[in-house]
Amino acid sequence: MPHPEDGNDTGWLPLTFLQRPWASSAAPGRDAIYACDDSVLSWWQPDDDDPEPTITWRLGDGTRYYIHAVRMIWRDIEMETLDGIYPGAFRYVVEYAPKSDLSEWKMLIDASENTDDLCVDYRETEDILAFGIRLRILGAPEGIRPGLVSLTAFGNYVCER
Protein backbone atom coordinates (compact mmCIF):
# COMPACT_ATOMS: atom_id res chain seq x y z
CA MET A 1 0.00 0.00 0.00
CA PRO A 2 1.58 3.33 -1.01
CA HIS A 3 2.05 5.93 1.69
CA PRO A 4 1.83 9.71 1.12
CA GLU A 5 5.36 10.04 2.49
CA ASP A 6 6.58 7.88 -0.42
CA GLY A 7 5.13 10.30 -2.97
CA ASN A 8 2.88 7.60 -4.47
CA ASP A 9 -0.49 8.84 -3.20
CA THR A 10 -2.08 11.37 -5.55
CA GLY A 11 -4.98 12.07 -3.21
CA TRP A 12 -7.36 11.74 -6.18
CA LEU A 13 -10.78 10.26 -5.58
CA PRO A 14 -12.78 7.95 -7.88
CA LEU A 15 -15.50 10.47 -8.78
CA THR A 16 -17.77 8.15 -10.79
CA PHE A 17 -17.70 5.16 -8.42
CA LEU A 18 -21.30 4.12 -7.65
CA GLN A 19 -22.67 7.35 -9.12
CA ARG A 20 -25.75 6.45 -11.19
CA PRO A 21 -25.05 7.21 -14.87
CA TRP A 22 -27.57 7.28 -17.69
CA ALA A 23 -27.00 5.99 -21.21
CA SER A 24 -28.40 6.47 -24.69
CA SER A 25 -29.35 2.77 -24.69
CA ALA A 26 -28.63 -0.52 -22.98
CA ALA A 27 -28.72 -4.13 -24.13
CA PRO A 28 -30.96 -6.35 -21.97
CA GLY A 29 -29.32 -6.92 -18.58
CA ARG A 30 -26.41 -4.55 -19.35
CA ASP A 31 -27.60 -1.32 -17.76
CA ALA A 32 -25.47 1.81 -17.37
CA ILE A 33 -24.97 1.30 -13.61
CA TYR A 34 -22.70 -1.64 -14.42
CA ALA A 35 -20.06 0.75 -15.79
CA CYS A 36 -19.29 2.01 -12.30
CA ASP A 37 -19.89 -0.89 -9.91
CA ASP A 38 -16.19 -1.85 -9.72
CA SER A 39 -16.81 -5.42 -10.90
CA VAL A 40 -15.13 -7.05 -13.89
CA LEU A 41 -18.08 -9.46 -14.07
CA SER A 42 -20.54 -6.78 -15.19
CA TRP A 43 -20.52 -4.11 -17.89
CA TRP A 44 -22.65 -1.57 -19.72
CA GLN A 45 -23.43 -2.57 -23.26
CA PRO A 46 -25.36 -0.33 -25.64
CA ASP A 47 -28.08 -1.68 -27.93
CA ASP A 48 -26.79 -2.98 -31.26
CA ASP A 49 -28.75 -0.33 -33.16
CA ASP A 50 -27.46 2.66 -31.14
CA PRO A 51 -25.54 4.74 -33.74
CA GLU A 52 -23.46 6.66 -31.16
CA PRO A 53 -23.61 5.06 -27.71
CA THR A 54 -23.26 7.59 -24.92
CA ILE A 55 -23.00 7.22 -21.15
CA THR A 56 -23.14 10.24 -18.83
CA TRP A 57 -22.42 10.95 -15.15
CA ARG A 58 -23.35 13.94 -13.04
CA LEU A 59 -20.51 14.42 -10.55
CA GLY A 60 -22.25 15.08 -7.28
CA ASP A 61 -25.31 17.24 -6.82
CA GLY A 62 -24.46 20.73 -8.05
CA THR A 63 -20.86 20.32 -6.95
CA ARG A 64 -17.81 20.95 -9.11
CA TYR A 65 -14.83 18.66 -9.21
CA TYR A 66 -11.36 18.83 -10.67
CA ILE A 67 -10.86 15.92 -13.06
CA HIS A 68 -7.22 14.81 -13.34
CA ALA A 69 -7.49 11.44 -15.11
CA VAL A 70 -9.95 9.01 -16.70
CA ARG A 71 -9.71 5.21 -16.88
CA MET A 72 -11.85 3.04 -19.10
CA ILE A 73 -11.92 -0.76 -18.95
CA TRP A 74 -13.31 -2.17 -22.19
CA ARG A 75 -14.94 -5.49 -23.01
CA ASP A 76 -14.67 -6.99 -26.51
CA ILE A 77 -18.09 -8.59 -26.91
CA GLU A 78 -18.28 -11.33 -29.56
CA MET A 79 -14.50 -11.37 -30.11
CA GLU A 80 -13.66 -14.81 -31.51
CA THR A 81 -10.22 -15.22 -33.03
CA LEU A 82 -11.09 -18.68 -34.37
CA ASP A 83 -13.78 -17.01 -36.49
CA GLY A 84 -11.47 -14.19 -37.59
CA ILE A 85 -12.88 -11.58 -35.19
CA TYR A 86 -9.84 -9.99 -33.56
CA PRO A 87 -9.44 -7.34 -30.88
CA GLY A 88 -8.60 -3.80 -31.85
CA ALA A 89 -8.89 -0.19 -30.83
CA PHE A 90 -12.05 1.49 -29.62
CA ARG A 91 -12.61 5.01 -30.92
CA TYR A 92 -14.29 7.46 -28.54
CA VAL A 93 -14.33 10.91 -27.01
CA VAL A 94 -14.68 11.88 -23.35
CA GLU A 95 -16.32 15.23 -22.66
CA TYR A 96 -16.94 17.27 -19.54
CA ALA A 97 -19.70 19.67 -18.52
CA PRO A 98 -18.44 23.02 -17.19
CA LYS A 99 -21.97 24.09 -16.13
CA SER A 100 -24.14 22.53 -13.41
CA ASP A 101 -27.13 22.03 -15.75
CA LEU A 102 -24.97 19.85 -18.06
CA SER A 103 -26.18 21.93 -21.01
CA GLU A 104 -22.73 22.35 -22.54
CA TRP A 105 -20.06 19.74 -23.24
CA LYS A 106 -16.36 20.32 -23.96
CA MET A 107 -13.67 17.93 -25.16
CA LEU A 108 -11.54 16.31 -22.47
CA ILE A 109 -10.07 13.33 -24.37
CA ASP A 110 -10.18 12.98 -28.15
CA ALA A 111 -9.57 9.35 -29.09
CA SER A 112 -11.69 9.55 -32.23
CA GLU A 113 -8.72 8.35 -34.29
CA ASN A 114 -7.41 5.94 -31.64
CA THR A 115 -5.31 3.03 -32.97
CA ASP A 116 -4.11 1.64 -29.62
CA ASP A 117 -5.78 -1.62 -28.57
CA LEU A 118 -6.07 -1.11 -24.82
CA CYS A 119 -8.26 -3.22 -22.58
CA VAL A 120 -7.46 -0.77 -19.78
CA ASP A 121 -7.18 2.76 -21.15
CA TYR A 122 -5.85 5.26 -18.59
CA ARG A 123 -5.30 8.88 -19.56
CA GLU A 124 -4.22 11.77 -17.41
CA THR A 125 -5.68 15.12 -18.43
CA GLU A 126 -5.16 18.78 -17.79
CA ASP A 127 -6.91 19.70 -14.56
CA ILE A 128 -10.40 20.86 -15.50
CA LEU A 129 -13.40 21.92 -13.42
CA ALA A 130 -16.47 19.83 -14.20
CA PHE A 131 -20.00 19.06 -13.04
CA GLY A 132 -20.34 16.02 -15.30
CA ILE A 133 -18.50 13.65 -17.61
CA ARG A 134 -19.64 11.59 -20.58
CA LEU A 135 -18.25 9.03 -22.97
CA ARG A 136 -19.32 8.83 -26.61
CA ILE A 137 -18.31 5.61 -28.39
CA LEU A 138 -17.54 6.34 -32.03
CA GLY A 139 -16.31 2.97 -33.26
CA ALA A 140 -15.20 -0.55 -32.38
CA PRO A 141 -13.17 -3.25 -34.15
CA GLU A 142 -15.02 -5.03 -36.94
CA GLY A 143 -17.32 -7.74 -35.60
CA ILE A 144 -17.00 -6.58 -31.99
CA ARG A 145 -19.69 -4.88 -29.98
CA PRO A 146 -18.37 -2.46 -27.36
CA GLY A 147 -18.82 -3.08 -23.67
CA LEU A 148 -17.68 -0.78 -20.88
CA VAL A 149 -16.70 -2.62 -17.71
CA SER A 150 -15.76 0.61 -15.97
CA LEU A 151 -15.27 4.31 -16.48
CA THR A 152 -13.60 6.02 -13.55
CA ALA A 153 -12.88 9.73 -13.45
CA PHE A 154 -10.25 10.59 -10.85
CA GLY A 155 -10.11 14.00 -9.22
CA ASN A 156 -10.93 16.17 -6.24
CA TYR A 157 -13.85 18.06 -4.80
CA VAL A 158 -13.69 21.83 -5.26
CA CYS A 159 -14.19 23.57 -1.94
CA GLU A 160 -15.47 27.10 -2.63
CA ARG A 161 -16.01 29.60 0.13
mmCIF file of C-alpha atoms in Angstrom:
data_model
loop_
_atom_site.group_PDB
_atom_site.id
_atom_site.type_symbol
_atom_site.label_atom_id
_atom_site.label_comp_id
_atom_site.label_asym_id
_atom_site.label_seq_id
_atom_site.Cartn_x
_atom_site.Cartn_y
_atom_site.Cartn_z
ATOM 1 C CA MET A 1 0.000 0.000 0.000
ATOM 2 C CA PRO A 2 1.575 3.329 -1.013
ATOM 3 C CA HIS A 3 2.046 5.932 1.688
ATOM 4 C CA PRO A 4 1.829 9.705 1.123
ATOM 5 C CA GLU A 5 5.359 10.037 2.494
ATOM 6 C CA ASP A 6 6.581 7.884 -0.419
ATOM 7 C CA GLY A 7 5.132 10.299 -2.967
ATOM 8 C CA ASN A 8 2.877 7.596 -4.473
ATOM 9 C CA ASP A 9 -0.490 8.843 -3.198
ATOM 10 C CA THR A 10 -2.084 11.373 -5.551
ATOM 11 C CA GLY A 11 -4.975 12.072 -3.212
ATOM 12 C CA TRP A 12 -7.356 11.743 -6.176
ATOM 13 C CA LEU A 13 -10.783 10.264 -5.576
ATOM 14 C CA PRO A 14 -12.780 7.954 -7.885
ATOM 15 C CA LEU A 15 -15.501 10.469 -8.777
ATOM 16 C CA THR A 16 -17.770 8.150 -10.789
ATOM 17 C CA PHE A 17 -17.703 5.163 -8.419
ATOM 18 C CA LEU A 18 -21.295 4.117 -7.649
ATOM 19 C CA GLN A 19 -22.674 7.347 -9.123
ATOM 20 C CA ARG A 20 -25.747 6.452 -11.185
ATOM 21 C CA PRO A 21 -25.054 7.205 -14.869
ATOM 22 C CA TRP A 22 -27.566 7.277 -17.689
ATOM 23 C CA ALA A 23 -26.998 5.990 -21.205
ATOM 24 C CA SER A 24 -28.397 6.471 -24.691
ATOM 25 C CA SER A 25 -29.351 2.775 -24.692
ATOM 26 C CA ALA A 26 -28.630 -0.521 -22.975
ATOM 27 C CA ALA A 27 -28.722 -4.128 -24.130
ATOM 28 C CA PRO A 28 -30.957 -6.345 -21.970
ATOM 29 C CA GLY A 29 -29.316 -6.920 -18.583
ATOM 30 C CA ARG A 30 -26.415 -4.550 -19.353
ATOM 31 C CA ASP A 31 -27.603 -1.316 -17.756
ATOM 32 C CA ALA A 32 -25.473 1.815 -17.369
ATOM 33 C CA ILE A 33 -24.966 1.299 -13.608
ATOM 34 C CA TYR A 34 -22.700 -1.643 -14.423
ATOM 35 C CA ALA A 35 -20.065 0.754 -15.792
ATOM 36 C CA CYS A 36 -19.291 2.015 -12.295
ATOM 37 C CA ASP A 37 -19.890 -0.888 -9.909
ATOM 38 C CA ASP A 38 -16.192 -1.848 -9.720
ATOM 39 C CA SER A 39 -16.807 -5.420 -10.905
ATOM 40 C CA VAL A 40 -15.126 -7.055 -13.893
ATOM 41 C CA LEU A 41 -18.084 -9.456 -14.074
ATOM 42 C CA SER A 42 -20.541 -6.785 -15.194
ATOM 43 C CA TRP A 43 -20.517 -4.107 -17.891
ATOM 44 C CA TRP A 44 -22.649 -1.567 -19.716
ATOM 45 C CA GLN A 45 -23.428 -2.569 -23.262
ATOM 46 C CA PRO A 46 -25.363 -0.330 -25.641
ATOM 47 C CA ASP A 47 -28.075 -1.679 -27.926
ATOM 48 C CA ASP A 48 -26.793 -2.976 -31.260
ATOM 49 C CA ASP A 49 -28.745 -0.333 -33.162
ATOM 50 C CA ASP A 50 -27.459 2.659 -31.142
ATOM 51 C CA PRO A 51 -25.538 4.738 -33.740
ATOM 52 C CA GLU A 52 -23.459 6.659 -31.159
ATOM 53 C CA PRO A 53 -23.611 5.065 -27.714
ATOM 54 C CA THR A 54 -23.259 7.586 -24.919
ATOM 55 C CA ILE A 55 -23.001 7.222 -21.150
ATOM 56 C CA THR A 56 -23.138 10.236 -18.829
ATOM 57 C CA TRP A 57 -22.418 10.953 -15.153
ATOM 58 C CA ARG A 58 -23.350 13.945 -13.037
ATOM 59 C CA LEU A 59 -20.513 14.417 -10.549
ATOM 60 C CA GLY A 60 -22.251 15.084 -7.278
ATOM 61 C CA ASP A 61 -25.311 17.239 -6.816
ATOM 62 C CA GLY A 62 -24.464 20.728 -8.046
ATOM 63 C CA THR A 63 -20.861 20.317 -6.948
ATOM 64 C CA ARG A 64 -17.810 20.945 -9.105
ATOM 65 C CA TYR A 65 -14.828 18.665 -9.215
ATOM 66 C CA TYR A 66 -11.360 18.827 -10.668
ATOM 67 C CA ILE A 67 -10.855 15.921 -13.061
ATOM 68 C CA HIS A 68 -7.223 14.809 -13.338
ATOM 69 C CA ALA A 69 -7.485 11.438 -15.112
ATOM 70 C CA VAL A 70 -9.946 9.011 -16.705
ATOM 71 C CA ARG A 71 -9.709 5.211 -16.882
ATOM 72 C CA MET A 72 -11.854 3.036 -19.104
ATOM 73 C CA ILE A 73 -11.916 -0.755 -18.951
ATOM 74 C CA TRP A 74 -13.313 -2.168 -22.188
ATOM 75 C CA ARG A 75 -14.941 -5.493 -23.011
ATOM 76 C CA ASP A 76 -14.668 -6.988 -26.508
ATOM 77 C CA ILE A 77 -18.090 -8.590 -26.911
ATOM 78 C CA GLU A 78 -18.277 -11.332 -29.557
ATOM 79 C CA MET A 79 -14.502 -11.374 -30.113
ATOM 80 C CA GLU A 80 -13.659 -14.808 -31.505
ATOM 81 C CA THR A 81 -10.218 -15.215 -33.033
ATOM 82 C CA LEU A 82 -11.092 -18.685 -34.369
ATOM 83 C CA ASP A 83 -13.779 -17.011 -36.490
ATOM 84 C CA GLY A 84 -11.471 -14.186 -37.588
ATOM 85 C CA ILE A 85 -12.877 -11.577 -35.189
ATOM 86 C CA TYR A 86 -9.838 -9.995 -33.564
ATOM 87 C CA PRO A 87 -9.438 -7.341 -30.883
ATOM 88 C CA GLY A 88 -8.603 -3.796 -31.845
ATOM 89 C CA ALA A 89 -8.886 -0.188 -30.826
ATOM 90 C CA PHE A 90 -12.051 1.494 -29.618
ATOM 91 C CA ARG A 91 -12.611 5.010 -30.923
ATOM 92 C CA TYR A 92 -14.290 7.456 -28.544
ATOM 93 C CA VAL A 93 -14.332 10.908 -27.011
ATOM 94 C CA VAL A 94 -14.677 11.880 -23.355
ATOM 95 C CA GLU A 95 -16.319 15.225 -22.665
ATOM 96 C CA TYR A 96 -16.937 17.272 -19.540
ATOM 97 C CA ALA A 97 -19.702 19.673 -18.519
ATOM 98 C CA PRO A 98 -18.437 23.025 -17.193
ATOM 99 C CA LYS A 99 -21.970 24.085 -16.127
ATOM 100 C CA SER A 100 -24.144 22.529 -13.413
ATOM 101 C CA ASP A 101 -27.125 22.031 -15.750
ATOM 102 C CA LEU A 102 -24.969 19.850 -18.059
ATOM 103 C CA SER A 103 -26.176 21.931 -21.011
ATOM 104 C CA GLU A 104 -22.725 22.352 -22.538
ATOM 105 C CA TRP A 105 -20.057 19.741 -23.237
ATOM 106 C CA LYS A 106 -16.364 20.325 -23.962
ATOM 107 C CA MET A 107 -13.670 17.929 -25.155
ATOM 108 C CA LEU A 108 -11.543 16.305 -22.468
ATOM 109 C CA ILE A 109 -10.065 13.331 -24.374
ATOM 110 C CA ASP A 110 -10.181 12.977 -28.152
ATOM 111 C CA ALA A 111 -9.566 9.351 -29.089
ATOM 112 C CA SER A 112 -11.687 9.550 -32.231
ATOM 113 C CA GLU A 113 -8.719 8.352 -34.291
ATOM 114 C CA ASN A 114 -7.405 5.941 -31.643
ATOM 115 C CA THR A 115 -5.307 3.035 -32.971
ATOM 116 C CA ASP A 116 -4.113 1.642 -29.620
ATOM 117 C CA ASP A 117 -5.776 -1.615 -28.571
ATOM 118 C CA LEU A 118 -6.069 -1.106 -24.819
ATOM 119 C CA CYS A 119 -8.259 -3.218 -22.581
ATOM 120 C CA VAL A 120 -7.461 -0.767 -19.781
ATOM 121 C CA ASP A 121 -7.184 2.761 -21.150
ATOM 122 C CA TYR A 122 -5.846 5.259 -18.587
ATOM 123 C CA ARG A 123 -5.299 8.881 -19.564
ATOM 124 C CA GLU A 124 -4.215 11.774 -17.408
ATOM 125 C CA THR A 125 -5.675 15.119 -18.430
ATOM 126 C CA GLU A 126 -5.162 18.776 -17.789
ATOM 127 C CA ASP A 127 -6.911 19.697 -14.555
ATOM 128 C CA ILE A 128 -10.397 20.860 -15.496
ATOM 129 C CA LEU A 129 -13.401 21.919 -13.421
ATOM 130 C CA ALA A 130 -16.475 19.834 -14.203
ATOM 131 C CA PHE A 131 -19.995 19.057 -13.043
ATOM 132 C CA GLY A 132 -20.338 16.021 -15.304
ATOM 133 C CA ILE A 133 -18.502 13.654 -17.613
ATOM 134 C CA ARG A 134 -19.645 11.592 -20.583
ATOM 135 C CA LEU A 135 -18.247 9.026 -22.974
ATOM 136 C CA ARG A 136 -19.321 8.834 -26.608
ATOM 137 C CA ILE A 137 -18.309 5.611 -28.392
ATOM 138 C CA LEU A 138 -17.542 6.343 -32.034
ATOM 139 C CA GLY A 139 -16.306 2.967 -33.260
ATOM 140 C CA ALA A 140 -15.198 -0.549 -32.375
ATOM 141 C CA PRO A 141 -13.172 -3.246 -34.150
ATOM 142 C CA GLU A 142 -15.021 -5.031 -36.941
ATOM 143 C CA GLY A 143 -17.322 -7.742 -35.601
ATOM 144 C CA ILE A 144 -16.997 -6.581 -31.994
ATOM 145 C CA ARG A 145 -19.692 -4.881 -29.982
ATOM 146 C CA PRO A 146 -18.371 -2.463 -27.360
ATOM 147 C CA GLY A 147 -18.817 -3.083 -23.669
ATOM 148 C CA LEU A 148 -17.684 -0.779 -20.875
ATOM 149 C CA VAL A 149 -16.699 -2.617 -17.707
ATOM 150 C CA SER A 150 -15.758 0.614 -15.967
ATOM 151 C CA LEU A 151 -15.266 4.311 -16.476
ATOM 152 C CA THR A 152 -13.598 6.015 -13.549
ATOM 153 C CA ALA A 153 -12.884 9.725 -13.452
ATOM 154 C CA PHE A 154 -10.250 10.586 -10.854
ATOM 155 C CA GLY A 155 -10.109 13.996 -9.222
ATOM 156 C CA ASN A 156 -10.926 16.170 -6.244
ATOM 157 C CA TYR A 157 -13.848 18.064 -4.795
ATOM 158 C CA VAL A 158 -13.693 21.834 -5.262
ATOM 159 C CA CYS A 159 -14.187 23.567 -1.945
ATOM 160 C CA GLU A 160 -15.465 27.100 -2.634
ATOM 161 C CA ARG A 161 -16.014 29.605 0.133
#
